[in-house]
mmCIF file of C-alpha atoms in Angstrom:
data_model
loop_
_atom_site.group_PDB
_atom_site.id
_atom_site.type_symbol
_atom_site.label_atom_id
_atom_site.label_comp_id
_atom_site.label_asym_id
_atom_site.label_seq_id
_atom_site.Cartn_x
_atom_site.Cartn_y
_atom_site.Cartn_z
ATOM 1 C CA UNK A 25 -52.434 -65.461 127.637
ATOM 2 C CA UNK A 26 -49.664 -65.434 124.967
ATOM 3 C CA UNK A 27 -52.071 -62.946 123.073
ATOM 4 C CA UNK A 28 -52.634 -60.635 126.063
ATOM 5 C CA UNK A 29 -48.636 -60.720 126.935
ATOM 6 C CA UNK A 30 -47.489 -60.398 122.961
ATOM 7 C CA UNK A 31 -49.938 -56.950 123.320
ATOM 8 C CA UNK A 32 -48.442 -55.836 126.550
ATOM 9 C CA UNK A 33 -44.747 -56.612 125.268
ATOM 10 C CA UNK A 34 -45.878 -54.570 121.890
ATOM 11 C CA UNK A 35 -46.895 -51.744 123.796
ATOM 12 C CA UNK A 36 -44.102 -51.195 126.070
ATOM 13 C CA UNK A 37 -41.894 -51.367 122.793
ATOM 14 C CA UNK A 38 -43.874 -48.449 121.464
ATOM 15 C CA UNK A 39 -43.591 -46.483 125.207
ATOM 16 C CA UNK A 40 -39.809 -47.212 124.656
ATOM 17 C CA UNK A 41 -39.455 -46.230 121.272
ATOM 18 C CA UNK A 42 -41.893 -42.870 121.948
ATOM 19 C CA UNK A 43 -39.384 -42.128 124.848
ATOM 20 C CA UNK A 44 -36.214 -42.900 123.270
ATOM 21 C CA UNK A 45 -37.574 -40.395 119.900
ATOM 22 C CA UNK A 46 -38.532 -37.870 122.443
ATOM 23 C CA UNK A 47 -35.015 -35.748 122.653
ATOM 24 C CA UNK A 48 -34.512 -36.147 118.828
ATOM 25 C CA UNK A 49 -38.168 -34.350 118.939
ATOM 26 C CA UNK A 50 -37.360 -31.861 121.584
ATOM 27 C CA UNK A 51 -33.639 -31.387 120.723
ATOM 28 C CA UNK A 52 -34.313 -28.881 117.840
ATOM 29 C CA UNK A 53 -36.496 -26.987 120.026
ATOM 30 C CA UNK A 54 -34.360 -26.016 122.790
ATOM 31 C CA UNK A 55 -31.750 -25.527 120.432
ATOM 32 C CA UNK A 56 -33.297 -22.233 119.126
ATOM 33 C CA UNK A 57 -34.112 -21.694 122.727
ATOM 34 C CA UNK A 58 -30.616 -21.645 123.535
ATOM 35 C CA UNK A 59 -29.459 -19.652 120.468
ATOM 36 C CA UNK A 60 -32.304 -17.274 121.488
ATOM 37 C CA UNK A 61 -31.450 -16.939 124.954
ATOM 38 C CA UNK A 62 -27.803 -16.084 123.725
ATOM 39 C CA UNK A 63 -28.053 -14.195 121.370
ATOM 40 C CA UNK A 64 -30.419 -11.944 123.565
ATOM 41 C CA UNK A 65 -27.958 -11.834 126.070
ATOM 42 C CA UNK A 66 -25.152 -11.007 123.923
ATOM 43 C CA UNK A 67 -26.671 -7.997 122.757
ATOM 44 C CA UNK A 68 -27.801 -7.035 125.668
ATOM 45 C CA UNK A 69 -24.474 -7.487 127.465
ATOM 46 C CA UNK A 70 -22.812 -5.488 124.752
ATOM 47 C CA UNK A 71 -21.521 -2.353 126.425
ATOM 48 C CA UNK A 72 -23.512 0.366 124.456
ATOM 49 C CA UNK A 73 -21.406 3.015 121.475
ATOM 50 C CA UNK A 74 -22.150 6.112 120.470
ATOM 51 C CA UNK A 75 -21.594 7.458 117.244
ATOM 52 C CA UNK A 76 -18.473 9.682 118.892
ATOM 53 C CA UNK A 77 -16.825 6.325 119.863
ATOM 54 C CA UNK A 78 -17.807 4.414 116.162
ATOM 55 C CA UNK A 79 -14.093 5.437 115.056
ATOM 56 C CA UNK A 80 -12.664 3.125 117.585
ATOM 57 C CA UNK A 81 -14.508 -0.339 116.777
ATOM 58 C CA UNK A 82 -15.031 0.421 112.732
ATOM 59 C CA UNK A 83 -12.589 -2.150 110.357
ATOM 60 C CA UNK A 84 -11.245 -1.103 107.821
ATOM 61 C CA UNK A 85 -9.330 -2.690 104.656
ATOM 62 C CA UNK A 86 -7.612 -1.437 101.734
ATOM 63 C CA UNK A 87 -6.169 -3.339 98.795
ATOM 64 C CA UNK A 88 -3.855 -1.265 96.304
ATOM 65 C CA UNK A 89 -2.590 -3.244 93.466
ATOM 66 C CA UNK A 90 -0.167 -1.812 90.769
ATOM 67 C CA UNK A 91 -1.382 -1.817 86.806
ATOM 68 C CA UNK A 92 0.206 -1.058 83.626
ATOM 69 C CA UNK A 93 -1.045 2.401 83.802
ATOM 70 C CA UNK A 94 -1.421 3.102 87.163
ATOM 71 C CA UNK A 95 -3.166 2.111 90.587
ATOM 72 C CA UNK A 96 -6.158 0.089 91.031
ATOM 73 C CA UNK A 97 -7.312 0.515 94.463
ATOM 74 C CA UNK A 98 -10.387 -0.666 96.437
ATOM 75 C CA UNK A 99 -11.193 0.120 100.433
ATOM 76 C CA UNK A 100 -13.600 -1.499 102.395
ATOM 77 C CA UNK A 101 -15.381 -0.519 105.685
ATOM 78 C CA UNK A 102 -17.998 -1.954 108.309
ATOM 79 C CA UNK A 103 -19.280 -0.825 111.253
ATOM 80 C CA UNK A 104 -19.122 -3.915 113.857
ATOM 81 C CA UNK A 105 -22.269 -1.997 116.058
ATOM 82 C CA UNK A 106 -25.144 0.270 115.990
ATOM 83 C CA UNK A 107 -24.888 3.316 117.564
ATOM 84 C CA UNK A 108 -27.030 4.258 120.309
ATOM 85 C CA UNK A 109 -28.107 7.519 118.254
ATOM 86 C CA UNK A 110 -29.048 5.643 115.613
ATOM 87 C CA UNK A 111 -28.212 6.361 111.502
ATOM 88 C CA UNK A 112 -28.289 9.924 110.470
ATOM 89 C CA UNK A 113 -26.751 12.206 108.424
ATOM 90 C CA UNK A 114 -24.276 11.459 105.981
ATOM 91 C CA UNK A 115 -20.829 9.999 105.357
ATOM 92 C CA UNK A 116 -17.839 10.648 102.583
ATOM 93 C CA UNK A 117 -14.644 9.579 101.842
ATOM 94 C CA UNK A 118 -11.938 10.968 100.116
ATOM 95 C CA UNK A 119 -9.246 10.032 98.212
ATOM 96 C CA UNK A 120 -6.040 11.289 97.137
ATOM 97 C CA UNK A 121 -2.103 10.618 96.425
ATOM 98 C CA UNK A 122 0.667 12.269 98.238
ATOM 99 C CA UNK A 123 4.172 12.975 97.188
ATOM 100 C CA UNK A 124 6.492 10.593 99.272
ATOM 101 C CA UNK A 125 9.126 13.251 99.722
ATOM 102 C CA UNK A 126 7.136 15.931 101.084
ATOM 103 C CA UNK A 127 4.083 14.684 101.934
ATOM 104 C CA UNK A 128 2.423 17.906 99.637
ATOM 105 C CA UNK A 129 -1.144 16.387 97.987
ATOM 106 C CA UNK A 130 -0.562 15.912 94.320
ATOM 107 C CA UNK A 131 -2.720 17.070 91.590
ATOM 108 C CA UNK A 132 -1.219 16.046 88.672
ATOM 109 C CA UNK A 133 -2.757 12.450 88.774
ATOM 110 C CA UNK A 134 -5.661 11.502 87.053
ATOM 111 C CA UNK A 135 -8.877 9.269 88.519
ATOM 112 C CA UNK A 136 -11.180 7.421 86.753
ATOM 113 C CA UNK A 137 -14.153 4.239 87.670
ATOM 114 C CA UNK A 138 -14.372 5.866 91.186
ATOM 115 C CA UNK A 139 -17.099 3.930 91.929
ATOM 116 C CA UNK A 140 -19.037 3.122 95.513
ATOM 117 C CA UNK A 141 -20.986 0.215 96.530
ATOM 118 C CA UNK A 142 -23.022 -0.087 99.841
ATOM 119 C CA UNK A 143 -24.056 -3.612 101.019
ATOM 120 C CA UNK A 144 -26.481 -5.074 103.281
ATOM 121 C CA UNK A 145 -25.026 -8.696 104.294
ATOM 122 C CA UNK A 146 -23.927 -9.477 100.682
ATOM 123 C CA UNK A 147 -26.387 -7.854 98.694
ATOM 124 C CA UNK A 148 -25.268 -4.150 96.923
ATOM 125 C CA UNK A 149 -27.963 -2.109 98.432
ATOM 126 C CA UNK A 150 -27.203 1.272 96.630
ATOM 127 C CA UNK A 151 -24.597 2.561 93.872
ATOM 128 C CA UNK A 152 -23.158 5.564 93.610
ATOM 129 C CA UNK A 153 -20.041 7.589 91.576
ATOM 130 C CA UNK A 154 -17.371 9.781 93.128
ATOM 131 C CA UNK A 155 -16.831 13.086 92.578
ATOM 132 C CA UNK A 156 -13.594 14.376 90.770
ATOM 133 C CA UNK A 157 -12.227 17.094 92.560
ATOM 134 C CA UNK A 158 -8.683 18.846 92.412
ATOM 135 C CA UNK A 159 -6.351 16.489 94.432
ATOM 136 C CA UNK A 160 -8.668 13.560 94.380
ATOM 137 C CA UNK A 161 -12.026 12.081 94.791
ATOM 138 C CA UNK A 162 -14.780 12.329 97.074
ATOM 139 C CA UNK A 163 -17.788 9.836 97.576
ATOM 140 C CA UNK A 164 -20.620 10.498 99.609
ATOM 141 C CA UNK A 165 -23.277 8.345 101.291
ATOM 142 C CA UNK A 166 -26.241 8.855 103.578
ATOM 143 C CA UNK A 167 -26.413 6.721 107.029
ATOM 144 C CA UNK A 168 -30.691 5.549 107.343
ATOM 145 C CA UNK A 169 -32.654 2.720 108.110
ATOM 146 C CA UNK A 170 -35.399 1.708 105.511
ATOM 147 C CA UNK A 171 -37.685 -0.934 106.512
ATOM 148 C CA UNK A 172 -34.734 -4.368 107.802
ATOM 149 C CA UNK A 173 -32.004 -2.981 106.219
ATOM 150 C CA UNK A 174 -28.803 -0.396 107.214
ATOM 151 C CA UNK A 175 -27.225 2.059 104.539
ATOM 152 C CA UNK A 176 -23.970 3.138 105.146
ATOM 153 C CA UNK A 177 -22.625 0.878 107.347
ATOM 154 C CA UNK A 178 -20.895 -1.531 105.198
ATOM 155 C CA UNK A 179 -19.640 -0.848 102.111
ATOM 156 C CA UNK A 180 -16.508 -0.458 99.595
ATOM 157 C CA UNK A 181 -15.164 1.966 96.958
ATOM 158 C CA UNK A 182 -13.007 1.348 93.944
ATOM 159 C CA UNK A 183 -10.799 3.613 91.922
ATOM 160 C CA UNK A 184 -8.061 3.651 89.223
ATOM 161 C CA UNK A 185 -5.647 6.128 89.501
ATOM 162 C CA UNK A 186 -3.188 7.655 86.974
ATOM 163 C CA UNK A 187 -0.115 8.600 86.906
ATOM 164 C CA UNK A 188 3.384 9.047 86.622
ATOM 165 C CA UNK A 189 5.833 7.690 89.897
ATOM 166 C CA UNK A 190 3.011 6.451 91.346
ATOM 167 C CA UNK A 191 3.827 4.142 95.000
ATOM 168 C CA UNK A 192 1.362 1.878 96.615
ATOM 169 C CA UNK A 193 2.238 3.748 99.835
ATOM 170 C CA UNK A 194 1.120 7.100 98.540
ATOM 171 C CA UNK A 195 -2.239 6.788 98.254
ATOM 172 C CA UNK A 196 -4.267 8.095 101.302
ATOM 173 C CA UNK A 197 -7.808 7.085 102.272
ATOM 174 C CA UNK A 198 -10.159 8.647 104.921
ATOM 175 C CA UNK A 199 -13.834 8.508 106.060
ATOM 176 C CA UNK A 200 -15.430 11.164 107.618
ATOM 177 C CA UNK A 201 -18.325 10.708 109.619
ATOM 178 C CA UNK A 202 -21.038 12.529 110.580
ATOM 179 C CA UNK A 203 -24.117 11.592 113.057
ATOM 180 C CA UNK A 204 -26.773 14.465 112.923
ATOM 181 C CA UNK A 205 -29.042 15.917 109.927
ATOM 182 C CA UNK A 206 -26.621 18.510 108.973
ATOM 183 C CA UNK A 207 -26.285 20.778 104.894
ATOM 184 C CA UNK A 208 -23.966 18.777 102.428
ATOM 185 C CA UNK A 209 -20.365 18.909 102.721
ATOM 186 C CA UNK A 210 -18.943 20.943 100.117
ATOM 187 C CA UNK A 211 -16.970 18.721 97.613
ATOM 188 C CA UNK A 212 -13.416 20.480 96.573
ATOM 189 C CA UNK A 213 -11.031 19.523 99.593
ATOM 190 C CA UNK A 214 -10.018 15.022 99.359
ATOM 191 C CA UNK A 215 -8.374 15.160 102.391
ATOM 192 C CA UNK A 216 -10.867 16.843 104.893
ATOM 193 C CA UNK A 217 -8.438 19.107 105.900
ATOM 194 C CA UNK A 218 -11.134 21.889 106.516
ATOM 195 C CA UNK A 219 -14.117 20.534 106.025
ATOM 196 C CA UNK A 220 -16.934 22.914 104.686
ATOM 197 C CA UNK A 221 -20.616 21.640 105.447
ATOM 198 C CA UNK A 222 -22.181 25.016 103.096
ATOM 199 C CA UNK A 223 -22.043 27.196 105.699
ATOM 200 C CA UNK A 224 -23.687 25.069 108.669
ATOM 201 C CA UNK A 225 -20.989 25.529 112.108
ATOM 202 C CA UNK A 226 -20.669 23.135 114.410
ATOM 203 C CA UNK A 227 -21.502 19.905 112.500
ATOM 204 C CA UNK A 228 -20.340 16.760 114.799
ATOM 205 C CA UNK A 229 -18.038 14.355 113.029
ATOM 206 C CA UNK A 230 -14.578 12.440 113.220
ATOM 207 C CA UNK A 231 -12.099 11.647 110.615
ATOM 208 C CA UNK A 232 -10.854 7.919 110.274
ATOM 209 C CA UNK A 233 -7.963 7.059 108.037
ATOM 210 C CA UNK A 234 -8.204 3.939 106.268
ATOM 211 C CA UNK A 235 -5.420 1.044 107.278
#
């Protein structure tokens, strides 16, 4: 009898013990069910953007920091959704200084390391230079999907600038966006004024100034 009862005791212990393990076994699982389930939901309950209304939810940031010669600055932007559309066509931004009491573009400055990166979470997906231009710089980049990852989306450009008088509150920084397959904008103008896509009429795109 003691044999028969020192059994039974032994396996209730291991019922117990199988029952009290079972939500540290199960717990990881619905976990992921719940992050799952949420996450689906979130996106799903996301009010849907089109490329028109991108200007209104993109961040921006710009960091200008004064050198020994000049300006050092760097500008950063990411898109916080996908448009409904989709990523085509292609982006640029432009760069250039103004002069404080007249707000007339100056072109007696000098630019040089105007670089671009674009990143994919924190990896530098693509690398590019900007193009020199009259009254500033221009840098252009194409919006596509390959394969996981998003181009154009997230990125950052960096610039020294050169110069006499030269004011952090000068410089001037704007994106222009387009959303359709469209001929290349035509590099000579920094601040979009009158954009030029070689001829093609009628190409959709906004113009976002960097804050």
């Amino acid at each position: 009898m003691r044999t028969k009862y020192f059994i039974y005791v032994k396996e209730r212990e291991s019922i117990f013990m199988f029952r009290g393990n079972k939500p540290v076994l199960i717990l990881p699982g619905i976990l992921m069910l719940i992050m799952f389930v949420g996450g689906y939901q979130f996106l799903n309950g996301s009010d849907p953007i089109t490329n028109e209304e991108l200007q209104n939810v993109m961040s921006t940031d710009v960091d200008v920091a004064e050198t020994v010669e000049g300006l050092q600055i760097k500008a950063s932007w990411d898109w916080t959704v996908m448009p409904v559309e989709g990523l085509y066509g292609e982006d640029y931004i432009g760069i250039y200084v103004v002069d404080p009491a007249t707000e007339a573009v100056r072109t007696d400055i000098e630019i040089e390391d105007a670089h671009l990166e674009l990143h994919y979470s924190d990896t530098v997906i693509e690398n590019d230079e900007g193009v020199i231009v009259d009254n500033g710089v221009i840098f252009a980049f194409s919006n596509k999907l390959v394969e996981h990852e998003s181009f154009g989306n997230l990125g950052q450009v960096s610039a020294k600038i050169k110069g006499d008088h030269l004011s952090v509150s000068d410089i001037r920084i704007h994106l222009l966006h387009t959303w359709t397959e469209h001929a290349p904008l035509e590099k000579v103008d920094a601040t979009f004024q009158d954009p030029n896509f070689t001829g093609a009429a009628n190409v959709p795109h906004w113009i976002r100034t960097f804050e």
